[in-house]
Amino acid sequence: MSLSRDLLEKDLYKVLGVPKDATEAEIKKAYRKLAREYHPDANKGDAKAEERFKEISEANDVLADAKRRKEYDEARALFGNGGFRPGPGAGGPGGFNFDLGDLFGGAPQGGGGAGGFGGGLGDVFGGLFGRGGAGPRTQPRRGQDIESEVTLSFTEAVDGATVPLRMSSSAACKACSGTGDKNGTPRVCPTCVGTGQVSRGGGGGFSLTDPCVDCKGRGLIAQDPCEVCKGSGRATSSRTMQVRIPAGVSDGQRIRLRGKGAPGERGGPNGDLYVVVNVESHPVFGRKGDNLTVTVPVTYPEAALGGEVKVPTLGGPPVTLRLPPGTPNGRTMRARGKGAVRKDGTRGDLLVTVEVAVPKDLGEKAQRALKDFAEATAGEDPRAELFQAAKGA
Ligand SMILES: [Zn+2]
Ligand SMILES: [Zn+2]
């Protein structure tokens, strides 16, 4: 075995400070630069530099060698540090059902079905290193991300809510253990010889690969199709989950719930769940970020003379707002701490906009009073400035 486990636990790319997809030339360049910097000759007696130099050399030994680099990459992927890479036999059902416990030396689960691969750590590494990397792809696979949607009432969005979310995801068919075959013994697809892919000439020396049509990219064909899944090997499972939507979400917001997506396979992590939130409107309140808004009708005397006005709040007792004399129509005032919950638990404000209400029907007494008022203020022309400004411009 050419790579020690010790080495596998290190991120050699990080050691050299290069990206995972670095070219040979980039690796060479990075190594030379670092080697010069940390060379023992240039750092006499500096134990740290010496240690670093060793590390750099070690990383270069692996990454500069295409074959060893490939082995390293594949082995790292097995430890869950890399993503899932689809490849021949990737979807091999039933065959590769071991978990991380196996990888780290636990008892092998006899999973040797269709893929003919039933082992633990020894087999995996044997396949990768001992037999030249020709073994089946057995990387842990991260579960899929799932997107869902939920509709909350206005109040739920402000306060946060726990809502049931029904989700369906694709899982291995239980009846046939995901093989698609009634007896659990599918045969290798003759069209693609089990790779799940077929190449077609693309001209100019290129060849393109497509998923195999005959086996739908699975590499296997059921001899006697499973009746439950019609030979697909997949089943749709649905579950209902209680999902906590944090306080203060707004309409159209997309929330990520880590690890709540589809379960990972072969020890891979779960996918994430994304929930798009729709928020219903409220007949009275609106939202402006952390603040709530409300429009409150006031009478002309209240606006002109000033006074105290009661204002409703969302889910709490009303607050009293003091209008200063001469409050103009449309003036917005602030009731502190009566808004939506923020991330840190504090609340935004309630923005109260006053709207002077004009009575439709006036009693005789009110009419008389208003006429008196009109007479008393006859000298004031509210449009004088308007006409002045219109002429001036
Ligand atoms: Zn095929
Ligand atoms: Zn089935």
Short mmCIF file of N, CA and C in Angstrom, two decimals, residues 235-371:
data_model
loop_
_atom_site.label_atom_id
_atom_site.label_comp_id
_atom_site.label_asym_id
_atom_site.label_seq_id
_atom_site.Cartn_x
_atom_site.Cartn_y
_atom_site.Cartn_z
N ALA A 235 -37.81 3.49 -4.81
CA ALA A 235 -39.15 3.65 -4.28
C ALA A 235 -39.28 5.07 -3.77
N THR A 236 -40.47 5.58 -3.83
CA THR A 236 -40.67 6.92 -3.30
C THR A 236 -41.18 6.79 -1.87
N SER A 237 -40.44 7.36 -0.98
CA SER A 237 -40.91 7.31 0.40
C SER A 237 -41.28 8.71 0.81
N SER A 238 -42.37 8.83 1.51
CA SER A 238 -42.71 10.17 1.97
C SER A 238 -42.79 10.16 3.48
N ARG A 239 -42.38 11.25 4.03
CA ARG A 239 -42.41 11.36 5.48
C ARG A 239 -42.86 12.76 5.83
N THR A 240 -43.39 12.89 7.01
CA THR A 240 -43.79 14.20 7.48
C THR A 240 -42.85 14.61 8.59
N MET A 241 -42.34 15.81 8.44
CA MET A 241 -41.35 16.28 9.38
C MET A 241 -41.84 17.56 10.03
N GLN A 242 -41.54 17.73 11.29
CA GLN A 242 -41.87 19.00 11.94
C GLN A 242 -40.69 19.93 11.72
N VAL A 243 -40.96 21.03 11.09
CA VAL A 243 -39.88 21.96 10.76
C VAL A 243 -40.07 23.26 11.51
N ARG A 244 -39.01 23.69 12.16
CA ARG A 244 -39.06 24.94 12.91
C ARG A 244 -38.66 26.10 11.99
N ILE A 245 -39.60 27.00 11.76
CA ILE A 245 -39.30 28.19 10.96
C ILE A 245 -39.00 29.31 11.94
N PRO A 246 -37.82 29.91 11.83
CA PRO A 246 -37.45 30.94 12.81
C PRO A 246 -38.33 32.18 12.70
N ALA A 247 -38.38 32.91 13.80
CA ALA A 247 -39.17 34.14 13.84
C ALA A 247 -38.60 35.16 12.87
N GLY A 248 -39.48 35.96 12.30
CA GLY A 248 -39.02 37.09 11.48
C GLY A 248 -38.78 36.77 10.02
N VAL A 249 -39.24 35.60 9.53
CA VAL A 249 -39.05 35.33 8.10
C VAL A 249 -39.97 36.23 7.29
N SER A 250 -39.54 36.52 6.07
CA SER A 250 -40.38 37.36 5.22
C SER A 250 -40.83 36.57 4.00
N ASP A 251 -41.79 37.10 3.35
CA ASP A 251 -42.39 36.43 2.19
C ASP A 251 -41.34 36.19 1.12
N GLY A 252 -41.28 34.97 0.60
CA GLY A 252 -40.35 34.65 -0.47
C GLY A 252 -38.97 34.23 0.01
N GLN A 253 -38.73 34.29 1.31
CA GLN A 253 -37.42 33.94 1.85
C GLN A 253 -37.18 32.43 1.74
N ARG A 254 -35.92 32.07 1.50
CA ARG A 254 -35.54 30.67 1.36
C ARG A 254 -34.68 30.30 2.56
N ILE A 255 -35.16 29.35 3.33
CA ILE A 255 -34.45 28.99 4.55
C ILE A 255 -33.72 27.67 4.34
N ARG A 256 -32.51 27.58 4.81
CA ARG A 256 -31.75 26.34 4.68
C ARG A 256 -31.71 25.63 6.02
N LEU A 257 -32.16 24.39 6.02
CA LEU A 257 -32.10 23.59 7.22
C LEU A 257 -31.08 22.48 6.99
N ARG A 258 -29.93 22.66 7.59
CA ARG A 258 -28.81 21.78 7.35
C ARG A 258 -29.10 20.35 7.79
N GLY A 259 -28.79 19.41 6.91
CA GLY A 259 -28.90 17.99 7.27
C GLY A 259 -30.32 17.46 7.31
N LYS A 260 -31.29 18.28 6.88
CA LYS A 260 -32.68 17.82 6.93
C LYS A 260 -33.17 17.34 5.55
N GLY A 261 -32.23 17.22 4.62
CA GLY A 261 -32.60 16.74 3.29
C GLY A 261 -32.59 15.22 3.23
N ALA A 262 -32.41 14.69 2.03
CA ALA A 262 -32.42 13.24 1.87
C ALA A 262 -31.23 12.62 2.59
N PRO A 263 -31.44 11.41 3.15
CA PRO A 263 -30.35 10.78 3.88
C PRO A 263 -29.18 10.44 2.96
N GLY A 264 -27.97 10.53 3.48
CA GLY A 264 -26.79 10.17 2.70
C GLY A 264 -26.71 8.67 2.51
N GLU A 265 -25.93 8.27 1.56
CA GLU A 265 -25.75 6.84 1.31
C GLU A 265 -24.31 6.45 1.61
N ARG A 266 -24.15 5.23 2.05
CA ARG A 266 -22.82 4.69 2.34
C ARG A 266 -22.04 5.60 3.28
N GLY A 267 -22.72 6.09 4.30
CA GLY A 267 -22.04 6.90 5.29
C GLY A 267 -21.88 8.36 4.93
N GLY A 268 -22.40 8.76 3.77
CA GLY A 268 -22.31 10.17 3.38
C GLY A 268 -23.25 11.01 4.23
N PRO A 269 -22.98 12.32 4.28
CA PRO A 269 -23.85 13.19 5.09
C PRO A 269 -25.22 13.39 4.44
N ASN A 270 -26.17 13.78 5.24
CA ASN A 270 -27.50 14.08 4.72
C ASN A 270 -27.45 15.34 3.88
N GLY A 271 -28.37 15.45 2.95
CA GLY A 271 -28.49 16.68 2.18
C GLY A 271 -29.17 17.74 3.04
N ASP A 272 -29.35 18.91 2.46
CA ASP A 272 -30.00 19.99 3.19
C ASP A 272 -31.42 20.16 2.69
N LEU A 273 -32.22 20.75 3.54
CA LEU A 273 -33.59 21.04 3.15
C LEU A 273 -33.74 22.55 2.98
N TYR A 274 -34.24 22.95 1.85
CA TYR A 274 -34.48 24.37 1.61
C TYR A 274 -35.99 24.59 1.63
N VAL A 275 -36.41 25.50 2.42
CA VAL A 275 -37.83 25.78 2.52
C VAL A 275 -38.10 27.21 2.04
N VAL A 276 -38.92 27.31 1.03
CA VAL A 276 -39.32 28.63 0.57
C VAL A 276 -40.59 29.01 1.33
N VAL A 277 -40.55 30.16 1.97
CA VAL A 277 -41.65 30.55 2.83
C VAL A 277 -42.57 31.55 2.13
N ASN A 278 -43.84 31.22 2.09
CA ASN A 278 -44.84 32.19 1.63
C ASN A 278 -45.53 32.74 2.87
N VAL A 279 -45.66 34.02 2.92
CA VAL A 279 -46.32 34.62 4.09
C VAL A 279 -47.63 35.28 3.64
N GLU A 280 -48.69 34.89 4.30
CA GLU A 280 -50.00 35.49 3.98
C GLU A 280 -50.03 36.93 4.48
N SER A 281 -50.81 37.74 3.79
CA SER A 281 -50.87 39.13 4.23
C SER A 281 -51.84 39.25 5.40
N HIS A 282 -51.73 40.34 6.12
CA HIS A 282 -52.57 40.60 7.29
C HIS A 282 -53.52 41.73 6.93
N PRO A 283 -54.77 41.65 7.40
CA PRO A 283 -55.71 42.72 7.04
C PRO A 283 -55.32 44.08 7.61
N VAL A 284 -54.52 44.10 8.66
CA VAL A 284 -54.21 45.36 9.33
C VAL A 284 -52.73 45.71 9.27
N PHE A 285 -51.89 44.70 9.55
CA PHE A 285 -50.46 44.99 9.67
C PHE A 285 -49.70 44.66 8.40
N GLY A 286 -48.62 45.40 8.21
CA GLY A 286 -47.70 45.11 7.11
C GLY A 286 -46.31 44.91 7.69
N ARG A 287 -45.35 44.56 6.83
CA ARG A 287 -43.97 44.32 7.29
C ARG A 287 -43.02 45.18 6.51
N LYS A 288 -42.03 45.74 7.20
CA LYS A 288 -40.94 46.45 6.55
C LYS A 288 -39.69 45.99 7.28
N GLY A 289 -39.09 44.90 6.82
CA GLY A 289 -37.95 44.35 7.53
C GLY A 289 -38.36 43.91 8.91
N ASP A 290 -37.70 44.42 9.94
CA ASP A 290 -38.02 44.04 11.32
C ASP A 290 -39.21 44.84 11.86
N ASN A 291 -39.60 45.85 11.12
CA ASN A 291 -40.68 46.70 11.62
C ASN A 291 -42.03 46.26 11.07
N LEU A 292 -43.04 46.46 11.89
CA LEU A 292 -44.40 46.24 11.43
C LEU A 292 -44.99 47.61 11.10
N THR A 293 -45.96 47.61 10.23
CA THR A 293 -46.58 48.88 9.87
C THR A 293 -48.08 48.78 10.09
N VAL A 294 -48.67 49.91 10.41
CA VAL A 294 -50.13 49.97 10.56
C VAL A 294 -50.58 51.40 10.25
N THR A 295 -51.72 51.52 9.63
CA THR A 295 -52.27 52.84 9.35
C THR A 295 -53.46 53.08 10.30
N VAL A 296 -53.43 54.20 10.99
CA VAL A 296 -54.45 54.47 11.99
C VAL A 296 -55.24 55.73 11.63
N PRO A 297 -56.57 55.61 11.48
CA PRO A 297 -57.37 56.80 11.19
C PRO A 297 -57.46 57.69 12.43
N VAL A 298 -57.35 58.99 12.22
CA VAL A 298 -57.56 59.94 13.33
C VAL A 298 -58.55 61.00 12.82
N THR A 299 -59.20 61.65 13.76
CA THR A 299 -60.13 62.70 13.34
C THR A 299 -59.34 63.99 13.09
N TYR A 300 -59.99 64.92 12.42
CA TYR A 300 -59.33 66.20 12.17
C TYR A 300 -59.02 66.93 13.47
N PRO A 301 -59.95 66.97 14.40
CA PRO A 301 -59.61 67.62 15.68
C PRO A 301 -58.45 66.96 16.40
N GLU A 302 -58.36 65.59 16.33
CA GLU A 302 -57.24 64.90 16.99
C GLU A 302 -55.91 65.33 16.37
N ALA A 303 -55.91 65.41 15.02
CA ALA A 303 -54.67 65.80 14.34
C ALA A 303 -54.34 67.26 14.61
N ALA A 304 -55.37 68.10 14.60
CA ALA A 304 -55.14 69.53 14.74
C ALA A 304 -54.85 69.94 16.19
N LEU A 305 -55.60 69.36 17.11
CA LEU A 305 -55.46 69.78 18.51
C LEU A 305 -54.47 68.91 19.28
N GLY A 306 -54.15 67.72 18.68
CA GLY A 306 -53.32 66.76 19.41
C GLY A 306 -54.20 65.91 20.29
N GLY A 307 -53.66 64.79 20.75
CA GLY A 307 -54.45 63.93 21.61
C GLY A 307 -53.83 62.57 21.71
N GLU A 308 -54.49 61.71 22.46
CA GLU A 308 -53.98 60.36 22.64
C GLU A 308 -54.79 59.39 21.80
N VAL A 309 -54.11 58.55 21.06
CA VAL A 309 -54.77 57.62 20.16
C VAL A 309 -54.34 56.20 20.49
N LYS A 310 -55.32 55.29 20.62
CA LYS A 310 -54.99 53.89 20.87
C LYS A 310 -54.69 53.19 19.56
N VAL A 311 -53.61 52.41 19.55
CA VAL A 311 -53.18 51.72 18.34
C VAL A 311 -53.08 50.22 18.63
N PRO A 312 -53.66 49.38 17.76
CA PRO A 312 -53.54 47.94 17.99
C PRO A 312 -52.12 47.45 17.70
N THR A 313 -51.69 46.39 18.40
CA THR A 313 -50.40 45.77 18.10
C THR A 313 -50.67 44.32 17.72
N LEU A 314 -49.68 43.69 17.13
CA LEU A 314 -49.85 42.31 16.69
C LEU A 314 -49.68 41.38 17.88
N GLY A 315 -50.81 40.78 18.29
CA GLY A 315 -50.75 39.77 19.35
C GLY A 315 -50.50 40.32 20.74
N GLY A 316 -50.59 41.64 20.92
CA GLY A 316 -50.37 42.20 22.25
C GLY A 316 -51.43 43.24 22.55
N PRO A 317 -51.39 43.82 23.74
CA PRO A 317 -52.36 44.87 24.08
C PRO A 317 -52.10 46.12 23.25
N PRO A 318 -53.15 46.95 23.06
CA PRO A 318 -52.95 48.18 22.29
C PRO A 318 -51.96 49.11 22.98
N VAL A 319 -51.34 49.96 22.20
CA VAL A 319 -50.46 50.97 22.79
C VAL A 319 -51.11 52.34 22.57
N THR A 320 -50.80 53.28 23.45
CA THR A 320 -51.34 54.62 23.32
C THR A 320 -50.28 55.53 22.72
N LEU A 321 -50.68 56.23 21.68
CA LEU A 321 -49.75 57.10 20.98
C LEU A 321 -50.18 58.55 21.20
N ARG A 322 -49.23 59.39 21.56
CA ARG A 322 -49.55 60.79 21.78
C ARG A 322 -49.32 61.58 20.50
N LEU A 323 -50.42 62.16 19.97
CA LEU A 323 -50.28 62.97 18.77
C LEU A 323 -50.00 64.40 19.18
N PRO A 324 -48.93 65.00 18.67
CA PRO A 324 -48.71 66.40 18.99
C PRO A 324 -49.72 67.27 18.22
N PRO A 325 -50.06 68.43 18.77
CA PRO A 325 -50.97 69.31 18.04
C PRO A 325 -50.39 69.63 16.66
N GLY A 326 -51.26 69.67 15.66
CA GLY A 326 -50.78 70.00 14.31
C GLY A 326 -50.10 68.86 13.60
N THR A 327 -50.46 67.60 13.96
CA THR A 327 -49.88 66.45 13.26
C THR A 327 -50.43 66.38 11.84
N PRO A 328 -49.57 66.40 10.83
CA PRO A 328 -50.07 66.35 9.46
C PRO A 328 -50.56 64.96 9.08
N ASN A 329 -51.45 64.92 8.12
CA ASN A 329 -51.91 63.65 7.58
C ASN A 329 -50.71 62.91 7.00
N GLY A 330 -50.65 61.57 7.22
CA GLY A 330 -49.56 60.78 6.64
C GLY A 330 -48.30 60.74 7.49
N ARG A 331 -48.28 61.46 8.60
CA ARG A 331 -47.11 61.43 9.50
C ARG A 331 -46.96 60.02 10.08
N THR A 332 -45.71 59.51 10.07
CA THR A 332 -45.46 58.18 10.63
C THR A 332 -44.76 58.30 11.97
N MET A 333 -45.31 57.59 12.94
CA MET A 333 -44.74 57.62 14.29
C MET A 333 -44.33 56.22 14.68
N ARG A 334 -43.54 56.12 15.70
CA ARG A 334 -42.88 54.87 16.02
C ARG A 334 -43.26 54.37 17.41
N ALA A 335 -43.79 53.14 17.48
CA ALA A 335 -44.00 52.52 18.79
C ALA A 335 -42.88 51.51 18.97
N ARG A 336 -41.93 51.84 19.81
CA ARG A 336 -40.70 51.04 19.91
C ARG A 336 -40.98 49.64 20.46
N GLY A 337 -40.29 48.66 19.88
CA GLY A 337 -40.33 47.29 20.39
C GLY A 337 -41.63 46.55 20.12
N LYS A 338 -42.47 47.12 19.25
CA LYS A 338 -43.74 46.44 18.96
C LYS A 338 -43.75 45.84 17.55
N GLY A 339 -42.54 45.62 17.01
CA GLY A 339 -42.44 45.08 15.66
C GLY A 339 -42.16 43.59 15.64
N ALA A 340 -41.50 43.14 14.58
CA ALA A 340 -41.21 41.72 14.40
C ALA A 340 -39.96 41.34 15.19
N VAL A 341 -39.88 40.04 15.53
CA VAL A 341 -38.72 39.55 16.28
C VAL A 341 -37.50 39.52 15.37
N ARG A 342 -36.38 40.01 15.89
CA ARG A 342 -35.14 39.96 15.13
C ARG A 342 -34.40 38.68 15.46
N LYS A 343 -33.31 38.45 14.75
CA LYS A 343 -32.49 37.25 14.98
C LYS A 343 -31.98 37.18 16.42
N ASP A 344 -31.65 38.34 16.98
CA ASP A 344 -31.07 38.33 18.32
C ASP A 344 -32.14 38.35 19.41
N GLY A 345 -33.41 38.18 19.01
CA GLY A 345 -34.47 38.09 20.01
C GLY A 345 -35.13 39.42 20.34
N THR A 346 -34.48 40.53 19.98
CA THR A 346 -35.11 41.83 20.22
C THR A 346 -36.18 42.04 19.15
N ARG A 347 -36.97 43.10 19.34
CA ARG A 347 -38.03 43.35 18.38
C ARG A 347 -37.84 44.66 17.65
N GLY A 348 -38.32 44.69 16.44
CA GLY A 348 -38.35 45.94 15.68
C GLY A 348 -39.46 46.83 16.21
N ASP A 349 -39.78 47.87 15.49
CA ASP A 349 -40.79 48.84 15.95
C ASP A 349 -42.08 48.72 15.15
N LEU A 350 -43.11 49.29 15.69
CA LEU A 350 -44.37 49.39 14.96
C LEU A 350 -44.44 50.81 14.39
N LEU A 351 -44.50 50.90 13.08
CA LEU A 351 -44.55 52.22 12.43
C LEU A 351 -46.01 52.57 12.19
N VAL A 352 -46.44 53.60 12.87
CA VAL A 352 -47.86 53.98 12.83
C VAL A 352 -48.03 55.21 11.94
N THR A 353 -48.80 55.06 10.89
CA THR A 353 -49.04 56.18 9.99
C THR A 353 -50.45 56.71 10.24
N VAL A 354 -50.54 58.00 10.53
CA VAL A 354 -51.87 58.56 10.81
C VAL A 354 -52.53 58.98 9.50
N GLU A 355 -53.81 58.75 9.49
CA GLU A 355 -54.58 59.07 8.29
C GLU A 355 -55.82 59.84 8.77
N VAL A 356 -55.91 61.10 8.40
CA VAL A 356 -57.04 61.92 8.86
C VAL A 356 -58.30 61.46 8.14
N ALA A 357 -59.29 61.06 8.96
CA ALA A 357 -60.54 60.57 8.39
C ALA A 357 -61.49 61.74 8.17
N VAL A 358 -62.11 61.75 7.01
CA VAL A 358 -63.10 62.79 6.70
C VAL A 358 -64.49 62.19 6.85
N PRO A 359 -65.31 62.73 7.74
CA PRO A 359 -66.63 62.14 7.95
C PRO A 359 -67.52 62.32 6.71
N LYS A 360 -68.27 61.29 6.42
CA LYS A 360 -69.15 61.35 5.24
C LYS A 360 -70.43 62.12 5.56
N ASP A 361 -71.01 61.79 6.68
CA ASP A 361 -72.26 62.46 7.06
C ASP A 361 -72.04 63.26 8.33
N LEU A 362 -72.48 64.50 8.29
CA LEU A 362 -72.34 65.34 9.47
C LEU A 362 -73.73 65.68 10.00
N GLY A 363 -73.87 65.59 11.28
CA GLY A 363 -75.11 66.03 11.89
C GLY A 363 -75.20 67.56 11.80
N GLU A 364 -76.38 68.06 12.14
CA GLU A 364 -76.61 69.50 12.04
C GLU A 364 -75.64 70.31 12.89
N LYS A 365 -75.44 69.80 14.10
CA LYS A 365 -74.59 70.51 15.06
C LYS A 365 -73.14 70.55 14.57
N ALA A 366 -72.70 69.39 14.05
CA ALA A 366 -71.32 69.30 13.56
C ALA A 366 -71.13 70.20 12.34
N GLN A 367 -72.17 70.23 11.48
CA GLN A 367 -72.09 71.10 10.30
C GLN A 367 -71.93 72.55 10.70
N ARG A 368 -72.72 72.92 11.69
CA ARG A 368 -72.69 74.31 12.15
C ARG A 368 -71.31 74.63 12.71
N ALA A 369 -70.81 73.72 13.49
CA ALA A 369 -69.49 73.95 14.09
C ALA A 369 -68.41 74.07 13.02
N LEU A 370 -68.54 73.26 12.00
CA LEU A 370 -67.53 73.30 10.94
C LEU A 370 -67.61 74.60 10.15
N LYS A 371 -68.87 75.05 9.93
CA LYS A 371 -69.03 76.31 9.21
C LYS A 371 -68.42 77.45 10.03
#
